[in-house]
Amino acid sequence: MNPLGPVLIVLLIPISAIGLLLYTDTGIEPALITATVKTFVALFAIAGILSYGASRLAARSEG
């Protein structure tokens, strides 16, 4: 199993809570919700690329 799976689940909980708070607050601009989701997706993609690269390096160093 990819180690990022459980990390994604753990990170989705506070991100969902923040998104719900931003969505229900009338003083918050809707663009902030979009920015929150885009930032989370970008950071998760970067983490996935780094995890994949690290696993490839580890496999190559094992021989």
Tab-separated table of N, CA, C and O in Angstrom:
chain	number	residue	atom	x	y	z
A	1	MET	N	0.837	-1.175	0.000
A	1	MET	CA	0.000	0.000	0.000
A	1	MET	C	0.887	1.246	0.000
A	1	MET	O	1.893	1.296	0.697
A	2	ASN	N	0.487	2.228	-0.753
A	2	ASN	CA	1.214	3.484	-0.813
A	2	ASN	C	1.086	4.204	0.527
A	2	ASN	O	-0.018	4.352	1.057
A	3	PRO	N	2.204	4.657	1.103
A	3	PRO	CA	2.111	5.330	2.410
A	3	PRO	C	1.376	6.661	2.359
A	3	PRO	O	0.998	7.195	3.392
A	4	LEU	N	1.145	7.186	1.180
A	4	LEU	CA	0.432	8.451	1.098
A	4	LEU	C	-1.071	8.294	1.278
A	4	LEU	O	-1.764	9.273	1.532
A	5	GLY	N	-1.578	7.071	1.166
A	5	GLY	CA	-3.011	6.839	1.358
A	5	GLY	C	-3.493	7.241	2.739
A	5	GLY	O	-4.403	8.076	2.869
A	6	PRO	N	-2.898	6.679	3.803
A	6	PRO	CA	-3.320	7.091	5.149
A	6	PRO	C	-3.039	8.567	5.440
A	6	PRO	O	-3.804	9.222	6.135
A	7	VAL	N	-1.952	9.085	4.872
A	7	VAL	CA	-1.642	10.499	5.076
A	7	VAL	C	-2.729	11.360	4.444
A	7	VAL	O	-3.152	12.369	5.014
A	8	LEU	N	-3.196	10.957	3.270
A	8	LEU	CA	-4.265	11.700	2.603
A	8	LEU	C	-5.522	11.716	3.466
A	8	LEU	O	-6.159	12.757	3.622
A	9	ILE	N	-5.854	10.583	4.041
A	9	ILE	CA	-7.049	10.506	4.881
A	9	ILE	C	-6.912	11.414	6.102
A	9	ILE	O	-7.836	12.148	6.453
A	10	VAL	N	-5.738	11.391	6.725
A	10	VAL	CA	-5.513	12.225	7.914
A	10	VAL	C	-5.566	13.705	7.548
A	10	VAL	O	-6.095	14.521	8.302
A	11	LEU	N	-5.037	14.068	6.390
A	11	LEU	CA	-5.044	15.470	5.979
A	11	LEU	C	-6.408	15.941	5.495
A	11	LEU	O	-6.715	17.122	5.576
A	12	LEU	N	-7.221	15.028	4.992
A	12	LEU	CA	-8.536	15.419	4.502
A	12	LEU	C	-9.467	15.877	5.618
A	12	LEU	O	-10.355	16.696	5.389
A	13	ILE	N	-9.271	15.368	6.820
A	13	ILE	CA	-10.150	15.721	7.938
A	13	ILE	C	-10.059	17.220	8.265
A	13	ILE	O	-11.077	17.916	8.237
A	14	PRO	N	-8.866	17.767	8.547
A	14	PRO	CA	-8.841	19.207	8.837
A	14	PRO	C	-9.122	20.075	7.613
A	14	PRO	O	-9.735	21.145	7.739
A	15	ILE	N	-8.707	19.624	6.437
A	15	ILE	CA	-8.989	20.396	5.225
A	15	ILE	C	-10.494	20.471	4.996
A	15	ILE	O	-11.025	21.527	4.625
A	16	SER	N	-11.198	19.370	5.220
A	16	SER	CA	-12.659	19.373	5.070
A	16	SER	C	-13.310	20.300	6.094
A	16	SER	O	-14.258	21.022	5.771
A	17	ALA	N	-12.807	20.271	7.323
A	17	ALA	CA	-13.367	21.141	8.361
A	17	ALA	C	-13.143	22.610	8.008
A	17	ALA	O	-14.057	23.440	8.158
A	18	ILE	N	-11.967	22.939	7.529
A	18	ILE	CA	-11.682	24.321	7.140
A	18	ILE	C	-12.554	24.721	5.952
A	18	ILE	O	-13.107	25.822	5.914
A	19	GLY	N	-12.675	23.836	4.977
A	19	GLY	CA	-13.521	24.122	3.825
A	19	GLY	C	-14.968	24.333	4.209
A	19	GLY	O	-15.634	25.236	3.693
A	20	LEU	N	-15.466	23.503	5.118
A	20	LEU	CA	-16.852	23.659	5.584
A	20	LEU	C	-17.032	24.982	6.316
A	20	LEU	O	-18.032	25.683	6.117
A	21	LEU	N	-16.056	25.346	7.134
A	21	LEU	CA	-16.120	26.624	7.843
A	21	LEU	C	-16.096	27.785	6.856
A	21	LEU	O	-16.871	28.733	6.988
A	22	LEU	N	-15.231	27.717	5.870
A	22	LEU	CA	-15.170	28.779	4.871
A	22	LEU	C	-16.466	28.852	4.063
A	22	LEU	O	-16.914	29.932	3.694
A	23	TYR	N	-17.053	27.698	3.784
A	23	TYR	CA	-18.275	27.666	2.978
A	23	TYR	C	-19.472	28.231	3.725
A	23	TYR	O	-20.318	28.908	3.141
A	24	THR	N	-19.548	27.958	5.025
A	24	THR	CA	-20.726	28.382	5.790
A	24	THR	C	-20.620	29.810	6.291
A	24	THR	O	-21.635	30.419	6.623
A	25	ASP	N	-19.428	30.370	6.368
A	25	ASP	CA	-19.261	31.745	6.853
A	25	ASP	C	-19.628	32.713	5.736
A	25	ASP	O	-19.093	32.653	4.636
A	26	THR	N	-20.551	33.617	6.021
A	26	THR	CA	-21.019	34.540	4.985
A	26	THR	C	-20.014	35.645	4.689
A	26	THR	O	-20.064	36.253	3.625
A	27	GLY	N	-19.091	35.916	5.607
A	27	GLY	CA	-18.110	36.963	5.392
A	27	GLY	C	-16.901	36.516	4.587
A	27	GLY	O	-16.052	37.319	4.231
A	28	ILE	N	-16.811	35.236	4.293
A	28	ILE	CA	-15.652	34.691	3.577
A	28	ILE	C	-15.969	34.637	2.089
A	28	ILE	O	-17.042	34.204	1.678
A	29	GLU	N	-15.013	35.039	1.312
A	29	GLU	CA	-15.183	35.013	-0.140
A	29	GLU	C	-15.082	33.577	-0.669
A	29	GLU	O	-14.221	32.811	-0.231
A	30	PRO	N	-15.943	33.179	-1.608
A	30	PRO	CA	-15.903	31.817	-2.142
A	30	PRO	C	-14.582	31.456	-2.829
A	30	PRO	O	-14.234	30.285	-2.918
A	31	ALA	N	-13.841	32.444	-3.265
A	31	ALA	CA	-12.550	32.161	-3.911
A	31	ALA	C	-11.567	31.529	-2.937
A	31	ALA	O	-10.658	30.802	-3.351
A	32	LEU	N	-11.744	31.763	-1.636
A	32	LEU	CA	-10.852	31.151	-0.650
A	32	LEU	C	-11.026	29.640	-0.598
A	32	LEU	O	-10.062	28.910	-0.360
A	33	ILE	N	-12.244	29.172	-0.797
A	33	ILE	CA	-12.484	27.726	-0.810
A	33	ILE	C	-11.750	27.103	-1.991
A	33	ILE	O	-11.080	26.078	-1.849
A	34	THR	N	-11.858	27.739	-3.142
A	34	THR	CA	-11.167	27.237	-4.329
A	34	THR	C	-9.663	27.254	-4.118
A	34	THR	O	-8.971	26.299	-4.480
A	35	ALA	N	-9.143	28.311	-3.522
A	35	ALA	CA	-7.710	28.400	-3.264
A	35	ALA	C	-7.256	27.319	-2.286
A	35	ALA	O	-6.173	26.741	-2.453
A	36	THR	N	-8.078	27.020	-1.284
A	36	THR	CA	-7.745	25.974	-0.321
A	36	THR	C	-7.644	24.620	-1.012
A	36	THR	O	-6.694	23.867	-0.792
A	37	VAL	N	-8.611	24.312	-1.847
A	37	VAL	CA	-8.616	23.018	-2.542
A	37	VAL	C	-7.438	22.929	-3.510
A	37	VAL	O	-6.747	21.907	-3.557
A	38	LYS	N	-7.173	23.992	-4.253
A	38	LYS	CA	-6.055	23.976	-5.206
A	38	LYS	C	-4.724	23.801	-4.489
A	38	LYS	O	-3.855	23.060	-4.950
A	39	THR	N	-4.550	24.474	-3.361
A	39	THR	CA	-3.311	24.353	-2.600
A	39	THR	C	-3.133	22.931	-2.092
A	39	THR	O	-2.033	22.355	-2.173
A	40	PHE	N	-4.201	22.344	-1.560
A	40	PHE	CA	-4.115	20.978	-1.055
A	40	PHE	C	-3.764	19.998	-2.174
A	40	PHE	O	-2.913	19.134	-2.001
A	41	VAL	N	-4.398	20.141	-3.316
A	41	VAL	CA	-4.122	19.236	-4.444
A	41	VAL	C	-2.675	19.396	-4.905
A	41	VAL	O	-1.979	18.402	-5.159
A	42	ALA	N	-2.199	20.633	-4.987
A	42	ALA	CA	-0.824	20.866	-5.425
A	42	ALA	C	0.178	20.272	-4.439
A	42	ALA	O	1.147	19.609	-4.846
A	43	LEU	N	-0.048	20.480	-3.148
A	43	LEU	CA	0.873	19.927	-2.154
A	43	LEU	C	0.840	18.409	-2.131
A	43	LEU	O	1.878	17.759	-1.956
A	44	PHE	N	-0.326	17.819	-2.303
A	44	PHE	CA	-0.406	16.362	-2.327
A	44	PHE	C	0.279	15.803	-3.567
A	44	PHE	O	0.927	14.760	-3.501
A	45	ALA	N	0.172	16.481	-4.696
A	45	ALA	CA	0.851	16.034	-5.912
A	45	ALA	C	2.364	16.097	-5.727
A	45	ALA	O	3.090	15.165	-6.120
A	46	ILE	N	2.856	17.170	-5.116
A	46	ILE	CA	4.290	17.283	-4.862
A	46	ILE	C	4.749	16.175	-3.912
A	46	ILE	O	5.799	15.562	-4.120
A	47	ALA	N	3.964	15.902	-2.883
A	47	ALA	CA	4.308	14.830	-1.947
A	47	ALA	C	4.324	13.480	-2.654
A	47	ALA	O	5.196	12.643	-2.381
A	48	GLY	N	3.387	13.253	-3.559
A	48	GLY	CA	3.370	12.001	-4.313
A	48	GLY	C	4.593	11.848	-5.199
A	48	GLY	O	5.180	10.763	-5.283
A	49	ILE	N	4.996	12.921	-5.849
A	49	ILE	CA	6.181	12.880	-6.708
A	49	ILE	C	7.429	12.608	-5.875
A	49	ILE	O	8.278	11.791	-6.259
A	50	LEU	N	7.548	13.272	-4.723
A	50	LEU	CA	8.702	13.038	-3.863
A	50	LEU	C	8.715	11.610	-3.316
A	50	LEU	O	9.774	10.979	-3.225
A	51	SER	N	7.556	11.097	-2.948
A	51	SER	CA	7.477	9.727	-2.443
A	51	SER	C	7.865	8.726	-3.521
A	51	SER	O	8.599	7.771	-3.263
A	52	TYR	N	7.386	8.952	-4.724
A	52	TYR	CA	7.728	8.062	-5.838
A	52	TYR	C	9.226	8.116	-6.129
A	52	TYR	O	9.869	7.083	-6.302
A	53	GLY	N	9.784	9.310	-6.152
A	53	GLY	CA	11.214	9.448	-6.396
A	53	GLY	C	12.047	8.779	-5.323
A	53	GLY	O	13.051	8.122	-5.620
A	54	ALA	N	11.640	8.918	-4.071
A	54	ALA	CA	12.369	8.287	-2.976
A	54	ALA	C	12.293	6.766	-3.065
A	54	ALA	O	13.291	6.075	-2.815
A	55	SER	N	11.133	6.247	-3.427
A	55	SER	CA	11.017	4.799	-3.535
A	55	SER	C	11.853	4.253	-4.699
A	55	SER	O	12.428	3.182	-4.608
A	56	ARG	N	11.929	4.999	-5.797
A	56	ARG	CA	12.758	4.581	-6.936
A	56	ARG	C	14.242	4.612	-6.561
A	56	ARG	O	14.998	3.732	-6.942
A	57	LEU	N	14.658	5.649	-5.826
A	57	LEU	CA	16.054	5.719	-5.384
A	57	LEU	C	16.388	4.581	-4.429
A	57	LEU	O	17.469	3.999	-4.500
A	58	ALA	N	15.461	4.254	-3.530
A	58	ALA	CA	15.704	3.168	-2.585
A	58	ALA	C	15.800	1.833	-3.315
A	58	ALA	O	16.643	1.001	-2.998
A	59	ALA	N	14.944	1.635	-4.306
A	59	ALA	CA	14.986	0.377	-5.068
A	59	ALA	C	16.276	0.274	-5.874
A	59	ALA	O	16.845	-0.802	-6.006
A	60	ARG	N	16.743	1.391	-6.396
A	60	ARG	CA	17.955	1.371	-7.199
A	60	ARG	C	19.180	1.150	-6.339
A	60	ARG	O	20.128	0.478	-6.747
A	61	SER	N	19.183	1.681	-5.115
A	61	SER	CA	20.349	1.512	-4.248
A	61	SER	C	20.442	0.107	-3.664
A	61	SER	O	21.498	-0.332	-3.247
A	62	GLU	N	19.292	-0.615	-3.626
A	62	GLU	CA	19.316	-1.990	-3.128
A	62	GLU	C	20.003	-2.926	-4.121
A	62	GLU	O	20.514	-3.961	-3.755
A	63	GLY	N	19.957	-2.561	-5.368
A	63	GLY	CA	20.668	-3.353	-6.354
A	63	GLY	C	19.759	-4.182	-7.118
A	63	GLY	O	19.610	-5.099	-7.683
